[in-house]
Coordinates of C-alpha atoms in Angstrom, one line a residue:
Chain G
X1 CA 233.7 -63.2 35.4
X2 CA 237.4 -62.8 36.0
X3 CA 236.8 -62.7 39.7
X4 CA 235.3 -66.1 39.7
X5 CA 237.9 -67.7 37.4
X6 CA 240.7 -66.2 39.6
X7 CA 239.1 -67.6 42.7
X8 CA 238.6 -71.0 41.0
X9 CA 242.3 -71.0 40.1
X10 CA 243.3 -70.1 43.6
X11 CA 240.9 -72.6 45.0
X12 CA 242.2 -75.5 42.9
X13 CA 245.8 -74.5 43.9
X14 CA 244.9 -74.6 47.5
X15 CA 242.8 -77.7 47.3
X16 CA 246.1 -79.6 46.7
X17 CA 246.6 -78.9 50.4
X18 CA 244.7 -81.2 52.7
X19 CA 241.7 -78.9 53.3
X20 CA 240.4 -75.9 51.5
X21 CA 240.4 -72.8 53.8
X22 CA 236.8 -71.9 54.7
X23 CA 237.3 -68.3 53.4
X24 CA 238.0 -69.7 49.9
X25 CA 235.1 -72.1 50.1
X26 CA 232.7 -69.3 51.0
X27 CA 234.2 -67.0 48.3
X28 CA 233.4 -69.7 45.8
X29 CA 229.8 -69.2 46.7
X30 CA 230.2 -65.5 46.3
X31 CA 230.3 -64.9 50.1
X32 CA 233.0 -62.5 51.2
X33 CA 233.5 -59.2 52.8
X34 CA 231.4 -57.4 50.2
X35 CA 228.5 -59.8 50.6
X36 CA 228.5 -59.0 54.3
X37 CA 227.5 -55.4 53.4
X38 CA 224.0 -56.7 52.9
X39 CA 223.8 -57.9 56.5
X40 CA 222.8 -54.6 58.3
X41 CA 219.9 -54.0 55.9
X42 CA 218.8 -57.6 56.1
X43 CA 218.9 -57.5 59.9
X44 CA 217.0 -54.2 59.8
X45 CA 214.2 -55.6 57.7
X46 CA 214.0 -58.8 59.7
X47 CA 213.9 -56.9 63.0
X48 CA 211.5 -54.2 62.0
X49 CA 209.3 -55.7 59.3
X50 CA 209.3 -59.5 59.6
X51 CA 209.5 -59.7 63.4
X52 CA 206.7 -57.2 64.0
X53 CA 204.5 -59.1 61.6
X54 CA 205.1 -62.4 63.3
X55 CA 204.7 -60.6 66.7
X56 CA 201.4 -59.3 65.5
X57 CA 200.3 -62.7 64.3
X58 CA 201.2 -64.3 67.7
X59 CA 199.6 -61.4 69.6
X60 CA 196.4 -61.8 67.6
X61 CA 196.1 -65.3 69.2
X62 CA 196.5 -64.0 72.7
X63 CA 193.3 -62.1 73.4
X64 CA 192.6 -60.1 76.5
X65 CA 190.0 -62.7 77.4
X66 CA 188.9 -66.0 76.1
X67 CA 190.7 -68.8 74.2
X68 CA 193.2 -68.2 71.4
X69 CA 190.6 -67.7 68.7
X70 CA 188.5 -65.3 70.7
X71 CA 189.5 -62.2 68.7
X72 CA 188.9 -63.8 65.4
X73 CA 185.5 -65.1 66.6
X74 CA 184.6 -61.7 67.9
X75 CA 185.6 -60.1 64.5
X76 CA 183.5 -62.5 62.5
X77 CA 180.4 -62.4 64.8
X78 CA 180.1 -58.6 65.2
X79 CA 178.6 -56.9 62.1
X80 CA 180.2 -53.6 63.3
X81 CA 183.5 -55.3 62.7
X82 CA 183.0 -57.8 59.8
X83 CA 181.0 -55.3 57.8
X84 CA 184.2 -53.2 57.5
X85 CA 185.6 -55.8 55.0
X86 CA 182.6 -55.3 52.8
X87 CA 182.8 -51.5 53.2
X88 CA 186.5 -51.5 52.2
X89 CA 186.0 -53.8 49.2
X90 CA 183.0 -51.8 48.0
X91 CA 185.4 -48.8 47.7
X92 CA 188.6 -50.4 46.8
X93 CA 187.5 -52.8 44.0
X94 CA 185.5 -50.3 41.9
X95 CA 188.1 -47.6 42.4
X96 CA 190.9 -50.0 41.3
X97 CA 189.0 -51.4 38.3
X98 CA 188.0 -47.9 37.1
X99 CA 191.6 -46.6 37.5
X100 CA 193.1 -49.6 35.7
X101 CA 190.6 -49.7 32.8
X102 CA 190.7 -45.9 32.2
X103 CA 194.5 -45.9 32.4
X104 CA 194.8 -48.2 29.3
X105 CA 193.4 -46.0 26.6
X106 CA 195.0 -42.9 28.1
X107 CA 198.4 -44.6 28.3
X108 CA 198.0 -45.8 24.7
X109 CA 197.3 -42.2 23.6
X110 CA 200.0 -40.6 25.7
X111 CA 202.6 -43.1 24.5
X112 CA 202.5 -41.5 21.0
X113 CA 203.3 -38.1 22.5
X114 CA 206.9 -37.0 22.1
X115 CA 207.0 -34.7 25.0
X116 CA 205.0 -36.5 27.7
X117 CA 207.1 -35.2 30.6
X118 CA 204.8 -32.3 31.3
X119 CA 201.8 -34.6 31.7
X120 CA 203.7 -37.1 33.8
X121 CA 205.0 -34.3 36.0
X122 CA 201.5 -32.9 36.6
X123 CA 200.2 -36.4 37.4
X124 CA 203.0 -37.0 39.9
X125 CA 201.8 -34.0 42.0
X126 CA 198.7 -35.7 43.4
X127 CA 200.7 -38.8 44.4
X128 CA 203.3 -36.6 46.1
X129 CA 200.8 -34.4 48.0
X130 CA 199.1 -37.5 49.4
X131 CA 195.6 -38.3 50.6
X132 CA 195.5 -36.0 53.6
X133 CA 195.9 -32.9 51.5
X134 CA 193.5 -34.2 48.8
X135 CA 190.9 -34.8 51.4
X136 CA 191.2 -31.2 52.7
X137 CA 191.1 -29.8 49.2
X138 CA 188.1 -31.9 48.2
X139 CA 186.2 -30.9 51.4
X140 CA 186.2 -27.3 50.0
X141 CA 185.9 -28.1 46.3
X142 CA 183.1 -30.7 46.5
X143 CA 181.2 -29.1 49.3
X144 CA 177.7 -27.7 48.8
X145 CA 179.1 -24.2 48.1
X146 CA 182.2 -25.5 46.3
X147 CA 183.2 -24.7 42.8
X148 CA 182.1 -28.0 41.3
X149 CA 178.5 -27.7 42.6
X150 CA 178.4 -24.1 41.6
X151 CA 179.6 -24.8 38.1
X152 CA 177.1 -27.6 37.7
X153 CA 174.3 -25.3 38.9
X154 CA 175.4 -22.5 36.6
X155 CA 175.4 -24.9 33.6
X156 CA 171.9 -26.0 34.7
X157 CA 172.9 -29.6 35.0
X158 CA 171.5 -29.7 38.6
X159 CA 169.1 -27.5 40.5
X160 CA 170.3 -28.2 44.1
X161 CA 173.8 -29.0 45.2
X162 CA 174.8 -32.6 45.2
X163 CA 176.0 -34.2 48.4
X164 CA 179.5 -35.2 47.5
X165 CA 181.3 -35.1 50.9
X166 CA 181.0 -37.0 54.1
X167 CA 179.7 -40.0 52.2
X168 CA 180.7 -42.9 49.9
X169 CA 181.0 -40.6 46.8
X170 CA 183.5 -38.3 48.4
X171 CA 185.9 -41.2 49.3
X172 CA 185.4 -42.7 45.9
X173 CA 186.4 -39.4 44.2
X174 CA 189.4 -39.0 46.4
X175 CA 190.5 -42.6 45.6
X176 CA 190.3 -41.9 41.9
X177 CA 192.0 -38.6 42.2
X178 CA 194.9 -40.0 44.2
X179 CA 195.0 -43.5 42.8
X180 CA 194.6 -42.8 39.0
X181 CA 198.0 -41.1 38.5
X182 CA 199.8 -44.0 40.3
X183 CA 197.9 -46.6 38.2
X184 CA 198.4 -44.6 35.0
X185 CA 202.1 -44.1 35.4
X186 CA 202.5 -47.9 36.0
X187 CA 200.4 -48.7 32.9
X188 CA 202.4 -46.2 30.9
X189 CA 205.7 -47.8 31.9
X190 CA 204.3 -51.3 30.9
X191 CA 202.9 -50.0 27.6
X192 CA 206.1 -48.2 26.6
X193 CA 207.9 -51.6 27.3
X194 CA 206.0 -53.2 24.4
X195 CA 208.0 -53.0 21.2
X196 CA 206.2 -50.7 18.8
X197 CA 207.4 -52.6 15.8
X198 CA 205.1 -55.5 16.7
X199 CA 202.1 -53.2 16.2
X200 CA 203.7 -51.7 13.1
X201 CA 204.0 -55.2 11.6
X202 CA 200.3 -55.8 12.3
X203 CA 199.4 -52.4 10.8
X204 CA 201.3 -53.3 7.7
X205 CA 199.3 -56.5 7.4
X206 CA 196.1 -54.4 7.5
X207 CA 195.0 -54.8 11.1
X208 CA 192.8 -52.0 12.4
X209 CA 193.6 -50.1 15.6
X210 CA 190.9 -52.2 17.4
X211 CA 192.3 -55.5 16.1
X212 CA 195.9 -54.4 17.0
X213 CA 194.8 -53.7 20.5
X214 CA 192.8 -56.8 20.9
X215 CA 195.3 -59.3 19.5
X216 CA 198.7 -57.7 20.2
X217 CA 198.8 -55.0 22.9
X218 CA 196.2 -56.5 25.3
X219 CA 197.7 -60.0 25.5
X220 CA 201.2 -58.5 26.1
X221 CA 199.8 -56.1 28.6
X222 CA 197.8 -58.5 30.7
X223 CA 200.8 -59.6 32.8
X224 CA 201.6 -55.9 33.7
X225 CA 197.9 -55.1 34.2
X226 CA 197.6 -57.9 36.8
X227 CA 200.6 -56.6 38.8
X228 CA 199.3 -53.1 38.4
X229 CA 195.9 -54.1 39.6
X230 CA 197.4 -55.7 42.7
X231 CA 199.6 -52.8 43.6
X232 CA 196.8 -50.3 43.0
X233 CA 194.3 -52.4 44.9
X234 CA 196.6 -52.8 47.9
X235 CA 196.9 -49.0 47.9
X236 CA 193.2 -48.3 47.8
X237 CA 192.4 -51.1 50.2
X238 CA 194.5 -49.4 52.9
X239 CA 192.5 -46.1 52.5
X240 CA 192.5 -44.3 55.9
X241 CA 192.7 -40.5 55.9
X242 CA 190.2 -39.9 53.2
X243 CA 187.7 -42.5 54.6
X244 CA 187.9 -40.6 57.9
X245 CA 188.0 -37.0 56.6
X246 CA 185.9 -37.2 53.5
X247 CA 183.6 -40.1 54.3
X248 CA 181.2 -41.2 57.0
X249 CA 183.7 -43.0 59.3
X250 CA 180.8 -44.2 61.5
X251 CA 178.6 -45.1 58.6
X252 CA 179.1 -46.6 55.1
X253 CA 182.8 -45.7 54.8
X254 CA 183.8 -47.4 58.0
X255 CA 186.7 -49.2 56.4
X256 CA 188.8 -51.9 58.0
X257 CA 191.7 -49.6 58.7
X258 CA 189.4 -47.5 60.8
X259 CA 188.4 -50.5 62.9
X260 CA 192.1 -51.4 63.3
X261 CA 192.9 -47.9 64.3
X262 CA 190.1 -47.7 66.9
X263 CA 191.1 -51.0 68.4
X264 CA 194.7 -49.9 68.8
X265 CA 194.3 -46.2 69.8
X266 CA 190.9 -45.8 71.2
X267 CA 190.3 -49.2 73.0
X268 CA 194.0 -49.8 73.6
X269 CA 193.5 -53.5 72.7
X270 CA 196.8 -54.3 70.9
X271 CA 195.7 -57.9 70.5
X272 CA 192.5 -57.0 68.7
X273 CA 194.3 -54.4 66.6
X274 CA 196.8 -57.0 65.5
X275 CA 193.9 -59.4 64.7
X276 CA 192.3 -56.8 62.4
X277 CA 195.7 -56.0 60.8
X278 CA 196.2 -59.7 60.1
X279 CA 192.7 -60.0 58.6
X280 CA 193.4 -56.9 56.5
X281 CA 196.6 -58.4 55.2
X282 CA 194.8 -61.7 54.5
X283 CA 192.1 -60.1 52.5
X284 CA 194.7 -58.2 50.5
X285 CA 196.6 -61.3 49.9
X286 CA 193.5 -63.2 48.8
X287 CA 192.6 -60.6 46.1
X288 CA 196.3 -60.4 45.0
X289 CA 196.5 -64.2 44.6
X290 CA 193.2 -64.3 42.7
X291 CA 194.3 -61.5 40.4
X292 CA 197.7 -63.2 39.7
X293 CA 196.0 -66.6 39.1
X294 CA 193.6 -64.9 36.7
X295 CA 196.4 -63.6 34.6
X296 CA 197.7 -67.1 33.9
X297 CA 194.6 -67.7 31.9
X298 CA 196.1 -65.3 29.3
X299 CA 199.0 -65.4 27.0
X300 CA 202.5 -65.4 28.6
X301 CA 205.4 -64.3 26.4
X302 CA 208.0 -61.8 25.6
X303 CA 206.9 -58.2 25.1
X304 CA 210.1 -57.3 23.2
X305 CA 210.5 -57.6 19.5
X306 CA 213.8 -59.4 19.5
X307 CA 214.6 -63.0 18.9
X308 CA 213.8 -65.6 21.6
Chain B
X1 CA 200.3 -46.2 12.9
X2 CA 200.3 -42.9 14.6
X3 CA 197.9 -40.9 12.6
X4 CA 194.2 -41.3 13.2
X5 CA 192.3 -41.9 10.0
X6 CA 188.7 -42.7 10.5
X7 CA 186.2 -40.4 12.2
X8 CA 185.6 -42.8 15.1
X9 CA 189.3 -42.9 15.8
X10 CA 189.4 -39.1 16.0
X11 CA 186.3 -39.0 18.2
X12 CA 188.0 -41.6 20.5
X13 CA 191.1 -39.5 20.7
X14 CA 189.1 -36.3 21.5
X15 CA 187.2 -38.2 24.2
X16 CA 190.4 -39.4 25.8
X17 CA 192.0 -36.0 25.8
X18 CA 188.8 -34.5 27.2
X19 CA 188.9 -37.0 30.1
X20 CA 192.5 -36.2 30.8
X21 CA 191.9 -32.4 30.7
X22 CA 188.8 -32.8 32.9
X23 CA 190.9 -34.7 35.5
X24 CA 193.6 -32.1 35.5
X25 CA 191.2 -29.1 35.6
X26 CA 189.4 -30.6 38.6
X27 CA 192.7 -31.3 40.4
X28 CA 194.0 -27.8 39.7
X29 CA 190.7 -26.2 40.8
X30 CA 190.8 -28.2 44.0
X31 CA 194.3 -26.9 44.7
X32 CA 193.2 -23.4 43.8
X33 CA 190.3 -23.6 46.3
X34 CA 192.8 -24.4 49.1
X35 CA 195.2 -21.5 48.1
X36 CA 192.4 -19.0 47.6
X37 CA 190.6 -19.9 50.8
X38 CA 193.9 -19.5 52.8
X39 CA 194.1 -15.9 51.6
X40 CA 190.3 -15.1 51.9
X41 CA 188.8 -13.1 54.7
X42 CA 185.3 -14.6 54.4
X43 CA 184.1 -17.0 51.8
X44 CA 180.5 -18.1 52.1
X45 CA 178.1 -18.8 49.2
X46 CA 180.1 -16.9 46.5
X47 CA 182.5 -17.7 43.7
X48 CA 185.4 -15.9 45.4
X49 CA 186.1 -14.6 48.9
X50 CA 184.8 -11.2 50.0
X51 CA 188.4 -9.9 50.6
X52 CA 191.9 -11.0 50.9
X53 CA 194.4 -11.1 53.8
X54 CA 197.5 -12.9 54.9
X55 CA 196.6 -13.0 58.5
X56 CA 195.6 -16.7 58.4
X57 CA 199.3 -17.6 57.9
X58 CA 200.2 -15.8 61.1
X59 CA 197.4 -17.4 63.0
X60 CA 198.1 -20.9 61.6
X61 CA 201.8 -20.5 62.5
X62 CA 200.9 -19.7 66.1
X63 CA 197.9 -22.1 66.6
X64 CA 199.5 -25.2 65.2
X65 CA 203.0 -24.4 66.4
X66 CA 204.2 -24.8 62.8
X67 CA 207.7 -23.6 63.6
X68 CA 208.2 -26.7 65.9
X69 CA 206.3 -29.0 63.5
X70 CA 208.5 -27.9 60.6
X71 CA 211.7 -28.4 62.6
X72 CA 210.6 -31.9 63.6
X73 CA 209.6 -32.7 60.1
X74 CA 213.0 -31.7 58.7
X75 CA 214.9 -33.5 61.5
X76 CA 212.9 -36.7 60.9
X77 CA 213.2 -36.5 57.1
X78 CA 216.9 -35.7 57.3
X79 CA 217.6 -38.6 59.6
X80 CA 215.5 -41.0 57.5
X81 CA 217.3 -39.9 54.3
X82 CA 220.8 -40.2 55.8
X83 CA 220.1 -43.6 57.5
X84 CA 218.4 -45.2 54.5
X85 CA 221.4 -44.2 52.4
X86 CA 223.8 -45.7 54.9
X87 CA 221.9 -48.9 55.2
X88 CA 220.7 -49.1 51.6
X89 CA 223.7 -48.2 49.4
X90 CA 226.1 -50.8 50.8
X91 CA 223.4 -53.5 50.7
X92 CA 222.6 -52.6 47.1
X93 CA 226.3 -52.8 46.2
X94 CA 226.5 -56.3 47.7
X95 CA 223.4 -57.4 45.8
X96 CA 224.6 -55.9 42.5
X97 CA 228.0 -57.5 42.6
X98 CA 227.6 -60.8 44.3
X99 CA 225.5 -63.9 43.5
X100 CA 225.4 -65.6 46.8
X101 CA 223.1 -68.5 47.7
X102 CA 219.7 -67.2 49.0
X103 CA 220.0 -63.9 47.1
X104 CA 216.5 -64.4 45.7
X105 CA 215.2 -64.7 49.2
X106 CA 216.9 -61.5 50.3
X107 CA 215.4 -59.7 47.3
X108 CA 212.0 -60.9 48.2
X109 CA 212.6 -59.7 51.8
X110 CA 213.3 -56.2 50.4
X111 CA 210.3 -56.3 48.1
X112 CA 207.7 -57.1 50.8
X113 CA 207.8 -53.8 52.8
X114 CA 207.3 -52.0 49.5
X115 CA 204.3 -54.1 48.4
X116 CA 202.5 -54.4 51.7
X117 CA 200.9 -51.1 52.4
X118 CA 202.1 -49.2 55.5
X119 CA 198.7 -49.3 57.2
X120 CA 198.8 -53.2 57.3
X121 CA 202.3 -53.5 58.8
X122 CA 202.2 -50.2 60.7
X123 CA 199.9 -51.3 63.5
X124 CA 202.0 -54.4 64.5
X125 CA 205.2 -52.3 64.0
X126 CA 203.9 -49.5 66.3
X127 CA 202.9 -52.1 68.9
X128 CA 206.4 -53.5 68.9
X129 CA 207.9 -50.0 69.0
X130 CA 205.7 -49.0 72.0
X131 CA 206.6 -52.2 73.9
X132 CA 210.3 -51.3 73.3
X133 CA 209.7 -47.8 74.7
X134 CA 210.5 -45.9 71.5
X135 CA 206.9 -45.5 70.3
X136 CA 205.7 -41.9 70.5
X137 CA 209.2 -40.6 70.4
X138 CA 211.3 -38.9 67.7
X139 CA 213.4 -42.0 67.1
X140 CA 210.3 -44.2 66.9
X141 CA 209.0 -42.1 64.0
X142 CA 212.4 -42.3 62.3
X143 CA 212.6 -46.1 62.7
X144 CA 209.1 -46.7 61.4
X145 CA 209.7 -44.5 58.4
X146 CA 212.9 -46.4 57.6
X147 CA 211.1 -49.7 57.1
X148 CA 209.9 -48.9 53.5
X149 CA 212.7 -46.5 52.6
X150 CA 215.7 -48.8 53.2
X151 CA 214.3 -51.4 50.7
X152 CA 213.4 -48.6 48.3
X153 CA 216.9 -47.2 48.2
X154 CA 218.3 -50.7 47.7
X155 CA 215.9 -51.4 44.7
X156 CA 216.6 -48.1 43.1
X157 CA 220.4 -48.3 43.5
X158 CA 221.0 -51.8 42.2
X159 CA 220.6 -50.9 38.5
X160 CA 222.8 -47.8 39.0
X161 CA 225.6 -49.9 40.5
X162 CA 225.3 -52.6 37.8
X163 CA 226.1 -49.9 35.2
X164 CA 229.5 -49.2 36.8
X165 CA 232.4 -51.2 35.3
X166 CA 233.7 -53.6 38.0
X167 CA 237.2 -53.2 36.6
X168 CA 237.4 -49.7 38.1
X169 CA 236.9 -51.3 41.5
X170 CA 239.4 -54.0 40.8
X171 CA 241.9 -51.3 39.8
X172 CA 241.3 -49.6 43.2
X173 CA 241.8 -53.0 44.9
X174 CA 245.1 -53.6 43.1
X175 CA 246.4 -50.3 44.5
X176 CA 245.5 -51.4 48.0
X177 CA 242.1 -49.7 48.7
X178 CA 240.1 -51.3 51.4
X179 CA 236.3 -51.6 51.1
X180 CA 235.9 -48.3 53.1
X181 CA 238.3 -46.4 50.9
X182 CA 236.7 -48.0 47.8
X183 CA 233.3 -46.5 48.8
X184 CA 234.6 -43.1 49.8
X185 CA 236.9 -42.5 46.8
X186 CA 235.5 -44.5 44.0
X187 CA 231.9 -45.7 44.4
X188 CA 230.2 -42.7 46.1
X189 CA 231.6 -40.2 43.5
X190 CA 230.6 -42.4 40.6
X191 CA 227.2 -43.2 42.1
X192 CA 226.5 -39.6 43.1
X193 CA 223.7 -39.1 40.6
X194 CA 222.0 -42.4 41.5
X195 CA 222.3 -41.8 45.3
X196 CA 221.0 -38.2 44.9
X197 CA 218.0 -39.5 42.9
X198 CA 217.2 -42.3 45.4
X199 CA 217.6 -40.0 48.4
X200 CA 215.5 -37.2 46.9
X201 CA 212.7 -39.7 46.3
X202 CA 213.0 -40.9 49.9
X203 CA 212.8 -37.3 51.0
X204 CA 209.6 -36.6 49.1
X205 CA 208.0 -39.9 50.2
X206 CA 208.9 -39.3 53.8
X207 CA 207.5 -35.8 53.9
X208 CA 204.2 -37.2 52.6
X209 CA 204.3 -40.5 54.6
X210 CA 201.2 -40.3 56.7
X211 CA 200.3 -43.7 58.1
X212 CA 203.6 -44.8 59.7
X213 CA 204.2 -41.4 61.3
X214 CA 200.6 -41.2 62.4
X215 CA 200.9 -44.6 64.2
X216 CA 204.2 -43.9 65.9
X217 CA 204.2 -40.1 66.6
X218 CA 203.7 -38.6 70.0
X219 CA 202.6 -35.1 70.6
X220 CA 206.1 -33.6 70.1
X221 CA 207.2 -35.9 67.2
X222 CA 204.4 -35.1 64.7
X223 CA 205.4 -34.3 61.2
X224 CA 203.6 -31.7 59.1
X225 CA 201.3 -34.1 57.3
X226 CA 200.2 -35.7 60.6
X227 CA 199.6 -32.2 62.1
X228 CA 197.5 -31.3 59.0
X229 CA 195.5 -34.5 59.5
X230 CA 194.7 -33.6 63.1
X231 CA 193.8 -30.1 62.1
X232 CA 191.4 -31.3 59.4
X233 CA 190.0 -33.9 61.7
X234 CA 189.2 -31.3 64.3
X235 CA 187.8 -28.9 61.7
X236 CA 185.4 -26.5 63.3
X237 CA 187.7 -25.9 66.2
X238 CA 189.9 -23.6 64.1
X239 CA 189.0 -21.3 61.2
X240 CA 188.9 -23.2 57.9
X241 CA 191.2 -20.6 56.4
X242 CA 193.8 -21.3 59.0
X243 CA 193.8 -25.0 58.2
X244 CA 194.1 -24.2 54.5
X245 CA 197.1 -21.9 55.3
X246 CA 198.7 -24.9 56.9
X247 CA 197.8 -27.0 53.8
X248 CA 199.5 -24.4 51.6
X249 CA 202.6 -24.5 53.7
X250 CA 202.6 -28.3 53.5
X251 CA 202.1 -28.1 49.7
X252 CA 205.0 -25.7 49.3
X253 CA 207.3 -27.8 51.5
X254 CA 206.5 -30.9 49.4
X255 CA 206.5 -29.4 46.0
X256 CA 209.8 -27.6 46.3
X257 CA 211.5 -30.9 47.0
X258 CA 209.4 -32.6 44.2
X259 CA 210.7 -30.0 41.8
X260 CA 214.3 -30.5 42.9
X261 CA 213.8 -34.3 42.6
X262 CA 212.3 -34.0 39.1
X263 CA 215.5 -32.4 37.9
X264 CA 217.2 -35.7 38.5
X265 CA 214.6 -38.4 38.0
X266 CA 211.9 -39.2 35.5
X267 CA 208.4 -38.9 37.0
X268 CA 207.5 -42.5 35.9
X269 CA 210.5 -43.6 38.0
X270 CA 208.7 -42.4 41.1
X271 CA 206.2 -45.2 40.9
X272 CA 207.6 -47.6 38.3
X273 CA 211.2 -48.4 39.1
X274 CA 210.8 -50.4 42.3
X275 CA 207.5 -51.9 41.0
X276 CA 209.0 -53.1 37.8
X277 CA 211.4 -55.1 39.8
X278 CA 208.4 -56.5 41.6
X279 CA 206.9 -57.6 38.3
X280 CA 209.8 -59.9 37.4

């Protein structure tokens, strides 16, 4: 505050001269030596994030052969390529919805714990280890001779081992195992942001747990859940290592990122790879926009208990 | 609130805890399979291996050139941590202290690389890096990894910087400190806990960052997680125990840093801090 008033004072003094120096005029808009510190990082992100994206977009319209739309036409006319969108959505949408829905009751329960640090620490481990390690672990654990199948057979639930790897199920399990902790920690941070006194007030007025959830927590949570859904969806949509290692990369888990990878590193067609990357980004964006539009149908308001 | 009264509420609570425990047990068992297999001599069709040995570690170390891979990993991670601090902290300082026109746009610019998954922007980025001639090299891997970590450091550091009283900086200015001296003698010491937390999170994320390294690494610039991917991908060429020994080495490398990081940050911060900014 004092900075600005100082500067204002200085500026008015100097404006009595014929022209205000440009430094002062810039400083009035909060542009000075300190502001320039942001420039290297901005240039970095412009050069290595925005530029490659635009480069990829332009490149996708410069196919090896044919007119500028040839790559897009090829993608949407070849079932081997366009089916990958369906294969990805078939994994990403259920996995995200399961993770988000299950995370709500668990987070509501965990919120009441006083020492939840141990649980959150355990759940950070799968996120940290990443999908490659989870894929390798699950190959052993879910395999026909793995502990899960052995336990189920010992308990008499099944008579022959279930096929859980190198198919859709394996990738789905890995998406839940690596995705749930991420979704859960986000939901937990949103739920702890809701003022508990709002619920206490409702409980005092005789609302049951179900009614409190339905009429207080859920409306306040919808905003956060929509963002959570988007971030989790974007993560699961870009599944690559587990789809290759745990799935059937030539069959029903041939996801769009595999198609992009093959175009870039097996066919060396940078233009086609850029096209697939752009389509991948576009599908993600569409789902995110739909989810964010959906949340506007719900209540919008403060999650705090204070005034205003 | 708090106490469960009716039977259905209690059953619901039990069901939720059962689900959580089921999740954790399965995860732990999966990790245990990897560790046990890496020490097993032969493990076919039984609950536990026939015998135990440590020789797979020796063979994994030789077969996968883990010495070289580990050195590359630490060089890449060290450079990424250092450079994202050098780019990120000053930028965060400018964003925390100044309200210049277009600041919202700059914030959006820093949010995008965190919200768009690496696999989507990784392929165009790798194409550009290969055309520039740094693709497939050590520096290409570092540059690609910096793309999400610089914005991450900025978004984590802004709230830390906002907590510092600006009068301390004004006092330093009054005594004639330039911006460089201000950073070295005032800001960095005061921000040390925040910088440490941000950089440790960058470190853990970079060790585990698969996609960007995978797209830009050449044969001698692979990090541990990419080497592990190739080993699992070509499973059958090497003994499974050898791959698991490598997986255990990867887990130890990651988890040591995770444990150190968790001394300074709350686990929810690892996913929530930057994302909450996104929600606003």
